[in-house]
Coordinates of C-alpha atoms in Angstrom, one line a residue:
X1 CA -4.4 23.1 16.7
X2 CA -6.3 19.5 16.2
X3 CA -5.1 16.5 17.1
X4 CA -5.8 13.4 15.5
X5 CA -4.7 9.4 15.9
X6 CA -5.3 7.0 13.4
X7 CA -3.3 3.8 12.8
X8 CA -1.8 2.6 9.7
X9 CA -0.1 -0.3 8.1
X10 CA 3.4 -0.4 6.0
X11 CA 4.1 -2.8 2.6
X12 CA 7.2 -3.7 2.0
X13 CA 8.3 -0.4 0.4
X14 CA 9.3 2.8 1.8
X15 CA 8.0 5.1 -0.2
X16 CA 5.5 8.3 1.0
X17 CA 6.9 11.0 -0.3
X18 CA 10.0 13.8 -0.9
X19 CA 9.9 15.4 2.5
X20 CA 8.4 18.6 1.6
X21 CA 5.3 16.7 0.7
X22 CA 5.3 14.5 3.6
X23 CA 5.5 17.4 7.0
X24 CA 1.8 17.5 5.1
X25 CA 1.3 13.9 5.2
X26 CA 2.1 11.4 8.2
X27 CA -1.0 9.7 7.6
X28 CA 1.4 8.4 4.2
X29 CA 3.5 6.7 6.1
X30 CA 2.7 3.7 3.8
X31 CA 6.7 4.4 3.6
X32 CA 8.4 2.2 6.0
X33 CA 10.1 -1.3 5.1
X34 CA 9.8 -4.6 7.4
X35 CA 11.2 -7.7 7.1
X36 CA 9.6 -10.5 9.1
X37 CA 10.5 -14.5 9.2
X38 CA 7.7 -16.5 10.1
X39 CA 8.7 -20.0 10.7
X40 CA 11.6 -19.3 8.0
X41 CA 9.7 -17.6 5.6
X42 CA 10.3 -14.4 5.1
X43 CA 7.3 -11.8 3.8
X44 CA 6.2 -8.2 4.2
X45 CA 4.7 -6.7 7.1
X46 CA 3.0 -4.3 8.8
X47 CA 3.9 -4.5 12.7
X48 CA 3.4 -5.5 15.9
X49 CA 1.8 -5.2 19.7
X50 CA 2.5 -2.6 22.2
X51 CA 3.8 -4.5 25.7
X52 CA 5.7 -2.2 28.3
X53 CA 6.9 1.1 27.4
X54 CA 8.4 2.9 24.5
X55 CA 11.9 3.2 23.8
X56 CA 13.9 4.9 21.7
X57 CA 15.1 3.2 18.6
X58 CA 18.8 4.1 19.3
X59 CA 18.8 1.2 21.6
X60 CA 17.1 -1.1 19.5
X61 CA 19.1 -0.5 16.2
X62 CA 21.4 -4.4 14.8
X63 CA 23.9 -2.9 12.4
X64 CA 23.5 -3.2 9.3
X65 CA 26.5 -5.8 7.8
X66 CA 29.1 -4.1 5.8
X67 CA 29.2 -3.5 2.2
X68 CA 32.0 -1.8 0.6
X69 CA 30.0 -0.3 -2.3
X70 CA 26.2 -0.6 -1.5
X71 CA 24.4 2.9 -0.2
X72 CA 21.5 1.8 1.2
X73 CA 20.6 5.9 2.1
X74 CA 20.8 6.0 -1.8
X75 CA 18.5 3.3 -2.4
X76 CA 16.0 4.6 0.2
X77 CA 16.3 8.2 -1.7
X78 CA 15.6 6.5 -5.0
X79 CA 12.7 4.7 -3.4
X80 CA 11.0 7.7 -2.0
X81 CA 11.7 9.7 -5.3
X82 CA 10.1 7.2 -7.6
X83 CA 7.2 7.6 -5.2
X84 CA 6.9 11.1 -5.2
X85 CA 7.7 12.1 -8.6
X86 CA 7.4 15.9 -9.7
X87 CA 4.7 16.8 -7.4
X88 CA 4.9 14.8 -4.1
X89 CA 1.7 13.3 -2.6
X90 CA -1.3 15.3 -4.3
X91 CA -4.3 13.6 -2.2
X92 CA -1.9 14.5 1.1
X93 CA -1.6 18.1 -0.1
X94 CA -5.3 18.0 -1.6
X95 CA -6.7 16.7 1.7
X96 CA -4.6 17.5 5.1
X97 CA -5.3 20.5 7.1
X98 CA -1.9 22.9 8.6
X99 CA -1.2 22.6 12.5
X100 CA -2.6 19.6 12.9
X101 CA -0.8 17.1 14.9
X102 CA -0.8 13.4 13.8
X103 CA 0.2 10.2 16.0
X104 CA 0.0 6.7 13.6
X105 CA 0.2 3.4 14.8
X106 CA 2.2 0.4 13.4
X107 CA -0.1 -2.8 13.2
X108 CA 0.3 -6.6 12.3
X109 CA -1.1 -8.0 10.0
X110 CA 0.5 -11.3 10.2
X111 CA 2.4 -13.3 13.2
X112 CA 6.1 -13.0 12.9
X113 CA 9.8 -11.9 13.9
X114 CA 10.2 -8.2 13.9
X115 CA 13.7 -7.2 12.0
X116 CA 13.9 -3.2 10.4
X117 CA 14.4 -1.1 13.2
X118 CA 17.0 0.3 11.7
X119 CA 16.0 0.7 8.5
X120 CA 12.7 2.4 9.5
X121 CA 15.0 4.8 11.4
X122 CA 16.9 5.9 8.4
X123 CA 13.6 6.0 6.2
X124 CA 11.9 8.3 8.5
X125 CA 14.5 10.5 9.5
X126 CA 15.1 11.1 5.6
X127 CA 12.1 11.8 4.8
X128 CA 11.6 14.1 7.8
X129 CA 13.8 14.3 11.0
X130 CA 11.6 16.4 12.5
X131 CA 9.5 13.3 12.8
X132 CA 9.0 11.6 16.4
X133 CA 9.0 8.1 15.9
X134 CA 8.7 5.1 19.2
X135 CA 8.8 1.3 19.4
X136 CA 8.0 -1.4 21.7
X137 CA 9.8 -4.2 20.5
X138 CA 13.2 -4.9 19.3
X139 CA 14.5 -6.8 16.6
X140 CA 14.1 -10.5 16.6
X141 CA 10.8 -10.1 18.9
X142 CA 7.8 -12.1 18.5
X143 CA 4.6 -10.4 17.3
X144 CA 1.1 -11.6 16.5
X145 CA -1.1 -10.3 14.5
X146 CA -3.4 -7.2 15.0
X147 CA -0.9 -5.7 17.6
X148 CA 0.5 -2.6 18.0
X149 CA 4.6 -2.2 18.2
X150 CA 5.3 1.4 17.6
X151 CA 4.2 5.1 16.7
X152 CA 5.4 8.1 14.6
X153 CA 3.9 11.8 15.4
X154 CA 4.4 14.9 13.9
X155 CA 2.6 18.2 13.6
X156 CA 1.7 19.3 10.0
X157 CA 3.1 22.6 9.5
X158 CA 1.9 24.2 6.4
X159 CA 0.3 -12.2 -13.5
X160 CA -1.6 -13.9 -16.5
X161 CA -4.0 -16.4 -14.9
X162 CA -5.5 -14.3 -12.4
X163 CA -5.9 -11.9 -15.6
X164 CA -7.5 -14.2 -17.7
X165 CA -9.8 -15.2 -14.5
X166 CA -11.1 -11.8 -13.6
X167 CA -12.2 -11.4 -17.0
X168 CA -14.3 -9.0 -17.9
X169 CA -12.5 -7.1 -15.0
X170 CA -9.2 -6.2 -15.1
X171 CA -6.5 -6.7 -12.9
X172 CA -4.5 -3.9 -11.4
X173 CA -1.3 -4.0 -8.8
X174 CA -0.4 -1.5 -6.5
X175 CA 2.3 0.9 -5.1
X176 CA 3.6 -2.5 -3.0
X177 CA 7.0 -2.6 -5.3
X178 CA 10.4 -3.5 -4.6
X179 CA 12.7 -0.6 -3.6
X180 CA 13.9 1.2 -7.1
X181 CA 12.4 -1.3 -9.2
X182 CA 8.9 0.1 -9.7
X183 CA 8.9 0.4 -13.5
X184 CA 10.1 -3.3 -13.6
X185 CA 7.6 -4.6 -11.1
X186 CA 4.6 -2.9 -13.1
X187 CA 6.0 -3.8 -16.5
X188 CA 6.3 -8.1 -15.4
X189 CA 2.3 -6.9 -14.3
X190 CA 1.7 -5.4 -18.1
X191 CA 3.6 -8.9 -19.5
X192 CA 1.6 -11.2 -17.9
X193 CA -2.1 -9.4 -19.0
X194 CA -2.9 -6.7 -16.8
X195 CA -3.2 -2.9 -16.1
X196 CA -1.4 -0.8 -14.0
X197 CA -2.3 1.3 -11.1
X198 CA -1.0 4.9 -10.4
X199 CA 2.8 4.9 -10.8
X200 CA 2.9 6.9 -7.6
X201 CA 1.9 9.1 -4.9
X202 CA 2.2 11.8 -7.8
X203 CA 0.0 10.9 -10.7
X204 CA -3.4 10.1 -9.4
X205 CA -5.8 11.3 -6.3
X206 CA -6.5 8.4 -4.1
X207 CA -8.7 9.2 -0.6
X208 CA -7.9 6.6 1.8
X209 CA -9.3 5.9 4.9
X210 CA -6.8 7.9 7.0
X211 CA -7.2 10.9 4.3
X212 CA -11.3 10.4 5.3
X213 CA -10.9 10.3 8.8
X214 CA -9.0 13.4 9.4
X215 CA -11.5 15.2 6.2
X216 CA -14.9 14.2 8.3
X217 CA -15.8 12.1 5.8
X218 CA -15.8 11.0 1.9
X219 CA -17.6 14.1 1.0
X220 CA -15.4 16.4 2.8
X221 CA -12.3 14.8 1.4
X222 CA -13.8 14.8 -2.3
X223 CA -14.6 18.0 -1.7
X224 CA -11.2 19.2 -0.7
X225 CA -9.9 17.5 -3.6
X226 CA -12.1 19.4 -6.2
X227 CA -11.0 22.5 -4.6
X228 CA -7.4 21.4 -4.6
X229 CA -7.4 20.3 -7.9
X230 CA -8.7 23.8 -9.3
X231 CA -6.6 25.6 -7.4
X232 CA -3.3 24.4 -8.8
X233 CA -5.2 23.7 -12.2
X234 CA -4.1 19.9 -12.6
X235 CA -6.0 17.4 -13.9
X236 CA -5.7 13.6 -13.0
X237 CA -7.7 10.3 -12.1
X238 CA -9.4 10.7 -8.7
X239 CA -10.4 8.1 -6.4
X240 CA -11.8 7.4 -3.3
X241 CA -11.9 4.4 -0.8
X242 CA -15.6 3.0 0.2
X243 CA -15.8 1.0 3.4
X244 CA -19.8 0.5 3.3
X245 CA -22.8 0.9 1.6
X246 CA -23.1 4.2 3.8
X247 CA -19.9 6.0 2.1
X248 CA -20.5 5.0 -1.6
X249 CA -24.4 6.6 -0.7
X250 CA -22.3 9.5 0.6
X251 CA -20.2 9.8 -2.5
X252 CA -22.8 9.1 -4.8
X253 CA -24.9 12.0 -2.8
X254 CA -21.7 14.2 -3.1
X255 CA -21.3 13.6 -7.0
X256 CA -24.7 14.4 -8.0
X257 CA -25.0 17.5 -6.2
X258 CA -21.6 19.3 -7.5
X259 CA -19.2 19.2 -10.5
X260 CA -16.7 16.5 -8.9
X261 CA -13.4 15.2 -10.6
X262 CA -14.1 11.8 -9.2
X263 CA -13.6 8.6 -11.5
X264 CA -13.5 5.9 -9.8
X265 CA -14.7 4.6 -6.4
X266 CA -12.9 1.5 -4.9
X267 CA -14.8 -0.9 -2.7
X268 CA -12.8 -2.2 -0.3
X269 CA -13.1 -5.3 1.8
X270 CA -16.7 -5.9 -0.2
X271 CA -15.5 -9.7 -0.7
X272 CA -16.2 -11.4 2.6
X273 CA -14.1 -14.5 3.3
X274 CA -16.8 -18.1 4.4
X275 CA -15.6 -20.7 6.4
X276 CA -15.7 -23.2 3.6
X277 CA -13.0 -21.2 1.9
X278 CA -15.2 -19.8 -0.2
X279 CA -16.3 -16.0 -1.0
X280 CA -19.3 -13.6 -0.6
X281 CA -19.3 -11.3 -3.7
X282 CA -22.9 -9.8 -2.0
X283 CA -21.8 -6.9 -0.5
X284 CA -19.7 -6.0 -3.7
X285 CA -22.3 -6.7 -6.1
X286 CA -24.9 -4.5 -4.5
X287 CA -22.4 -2.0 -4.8
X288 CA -21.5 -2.0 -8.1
X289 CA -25.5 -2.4 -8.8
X290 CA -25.8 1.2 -6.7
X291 CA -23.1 3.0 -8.7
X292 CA -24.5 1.4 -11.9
X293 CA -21.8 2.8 -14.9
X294 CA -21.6 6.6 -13.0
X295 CA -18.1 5.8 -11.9
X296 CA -15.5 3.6 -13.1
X297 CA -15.0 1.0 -9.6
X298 CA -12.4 -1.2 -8.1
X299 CA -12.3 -4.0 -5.7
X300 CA -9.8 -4.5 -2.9
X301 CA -9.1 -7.1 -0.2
X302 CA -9.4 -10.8 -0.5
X303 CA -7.9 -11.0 -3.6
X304 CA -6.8 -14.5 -4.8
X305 CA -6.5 -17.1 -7.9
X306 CA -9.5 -18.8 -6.3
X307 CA -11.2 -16.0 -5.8
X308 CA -10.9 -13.0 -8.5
X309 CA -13.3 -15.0 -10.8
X310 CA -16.1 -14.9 -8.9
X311 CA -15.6 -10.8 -8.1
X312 CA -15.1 -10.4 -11.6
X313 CA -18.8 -11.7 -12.4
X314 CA -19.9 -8.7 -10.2
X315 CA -19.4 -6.6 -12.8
X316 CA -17.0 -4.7 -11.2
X317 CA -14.5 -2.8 -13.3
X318 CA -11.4 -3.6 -11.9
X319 CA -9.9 -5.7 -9.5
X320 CA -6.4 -5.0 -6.9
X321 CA -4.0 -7.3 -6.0
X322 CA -0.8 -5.8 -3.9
X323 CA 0.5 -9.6 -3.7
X324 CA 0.5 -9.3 -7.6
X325 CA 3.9 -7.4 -7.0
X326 CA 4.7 -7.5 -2.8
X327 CA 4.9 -11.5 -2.6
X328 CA 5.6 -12.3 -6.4
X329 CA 7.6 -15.5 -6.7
X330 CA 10.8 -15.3 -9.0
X331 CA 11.0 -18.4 -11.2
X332 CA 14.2 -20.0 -10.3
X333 CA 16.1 -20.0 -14.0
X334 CA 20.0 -21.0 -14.4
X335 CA 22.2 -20.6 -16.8
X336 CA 24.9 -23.2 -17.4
X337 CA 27.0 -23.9 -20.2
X338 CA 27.1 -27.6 -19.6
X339 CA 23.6 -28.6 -20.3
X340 CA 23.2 -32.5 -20.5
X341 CA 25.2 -32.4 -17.3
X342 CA 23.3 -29.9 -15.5
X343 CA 19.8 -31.4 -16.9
X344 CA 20.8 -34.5 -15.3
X345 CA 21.5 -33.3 -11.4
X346 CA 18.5 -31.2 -11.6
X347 CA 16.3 -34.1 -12.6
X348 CA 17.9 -36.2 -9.6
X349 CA 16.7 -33.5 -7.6
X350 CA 13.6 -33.3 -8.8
X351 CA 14.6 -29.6 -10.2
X352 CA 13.7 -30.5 -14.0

């Protein structure tokens, strides 16, 4: 039996998959939901430092407040379902090896208040009880970012301006939804002028770095892939996560010497953040220059309104934003039958 330790981070959503799928795949444990208020705000996060030892969570749990009518087990069900779809997590299933025990790590990507403890509880216990799951910190402790708070183990036994910006690109979102209301998160996406992403962890093959870590590499995970895909005779978009100019060589090396079912090759973290505020698209560009046309590509991190134009002149095919759907500001709209009236107390207020 290997053993393998790799840490991960958690959007807002739970959602890795039905829990057949998922005793195959605790490196998806993108499938946890966090709520975190920073200086009153409250935003999506990942998690937090490891001080002092672990405890169990069954002494860190704040009740949830009562609802007579609201099943949050159902919502979580419903969340992991959309998620999942008809076949569960195919890169998982494609990539990870039986008996092989996993240990992730929960990690912050932003300062902040810890508050889910519970919730995370319920979500990994539905989607597997069997999984092992330890935390540092309870609710309403600080955390900074880049610590670590927590792990889960288990052994594996068997949007318009930013559209029109990034032109010629095209802008994508991500799997970062709201909890049951995928469809409408990636339909507001469609509305305001771009493309979505895989629905789920069903519908398309995408190789992230945990997936290449535990393969031994891109080309071992692509190649896993192909032979996955054969097997079960199921065709679908593949594609695979580049870190450095080293891996898309290594993909590129893999593709030419074998019949692969690749499509696309993201390139993430290309776009490297200056000082000034400003963005270097050098990395990405050479890239994009390297695949030239073999593969569709994508590019990932440092993804903004002031930014996107510049990484679309790359020539780079399409462009990811998670905050296009994890940190989307509703427009605040009312609906009053007194109009004049209500026009006037929102202009004194500066609200019209």
């Amino acid at each position: 039996m290997s053993r393998i330790s790799t840490s991960v981070s958690l959007p807002r959503l739970a959602a890795a998959a039905t829990a057949s799928a998922f005793r195959r795949s605790a490196v998806s444990l993108v499938a946890s939901s966090f709520l975190c208020s920073k200086r009153r705000k409250i935003f999506a996060m990942a998690a937090v430092e490891a001080t002092g030892s672990m405890a169990s969570a069954d002494s860190l749990v704040v009740k949830l407040p009562f609802h007579p009518t609201y099943d949050l087990r159902g919502v979580v069900a419903l969340a992991l379902a959309e998620d999942a779809g008809d076949r569960g997590d195919v890169t998982s299933l494609a990539i990870l090896p039986s008996e092989m025990e996993v240990e992730a790590h929960f990690i912050a990507k932003e300062d902040g208040v810890i508050a889910g403890i519970a919730l995370a509880e319920m979500i990994f216990n539905q989607v597997d009880p069997s999984l092992k799951v330890e935390w540092s910190v309870r609710d309403g402790n600080y955390i900074n970012k880049g610590m670590q708070f927590g792990k889960v183990c288990e052994l594996f036994v068997s949007l318009k301006v930013m559209a029109d910006a990034a032109y010629p690109a095209c802008i994508l979102e991500t799997r970062k939804t709201a909890p049951g209301l995928r469809l409408v998160d990636k339909w507001a996406v469609l509305i305001g002028g771009g493309k979505n992403h895989r629905m789920g962890l069903f519908d398309m093959v995408m190789i992230k770095d945990n997936h290449v870590s535990i393969a031994g590499g891109v080309a071992n995970a692509l190649k896993s892939v192909d032979s996955f895909l054969e097997k079960k005779n199921l065709k679908m978009p593949v594609e695979v996560e580049t870190r450095t100019m080293e891996e898309v060589k290594e993909v590129l090396n893999y593709a030419s010497q074998t019949k692969c079912s690749l499509t696309r090759i993201m390139l993430d973290n290309m776009v490297i953040p200056l000082p000034n505020g400003d963005v270097d698209v050098t990395m990405l560009k050479e890239a994009v220059e390297m695949i030239d046309g073999r593969f569709e590509t994508e590019a990932s991190g440092n993804v903004s309104l002031e930014t996107v134009k510049k990484i679309g002149e790359t020539g780079v095919t399409y462009i990811s934003s998670g905050a296009l759907t994890h940190s989307v500001k509703a427009l605040d709209i009312s609906l009053k039958i007194d109009t004049d009236l209500a026009l006037h107390v929102a202009r004194r207020t500066n609200r019209a």
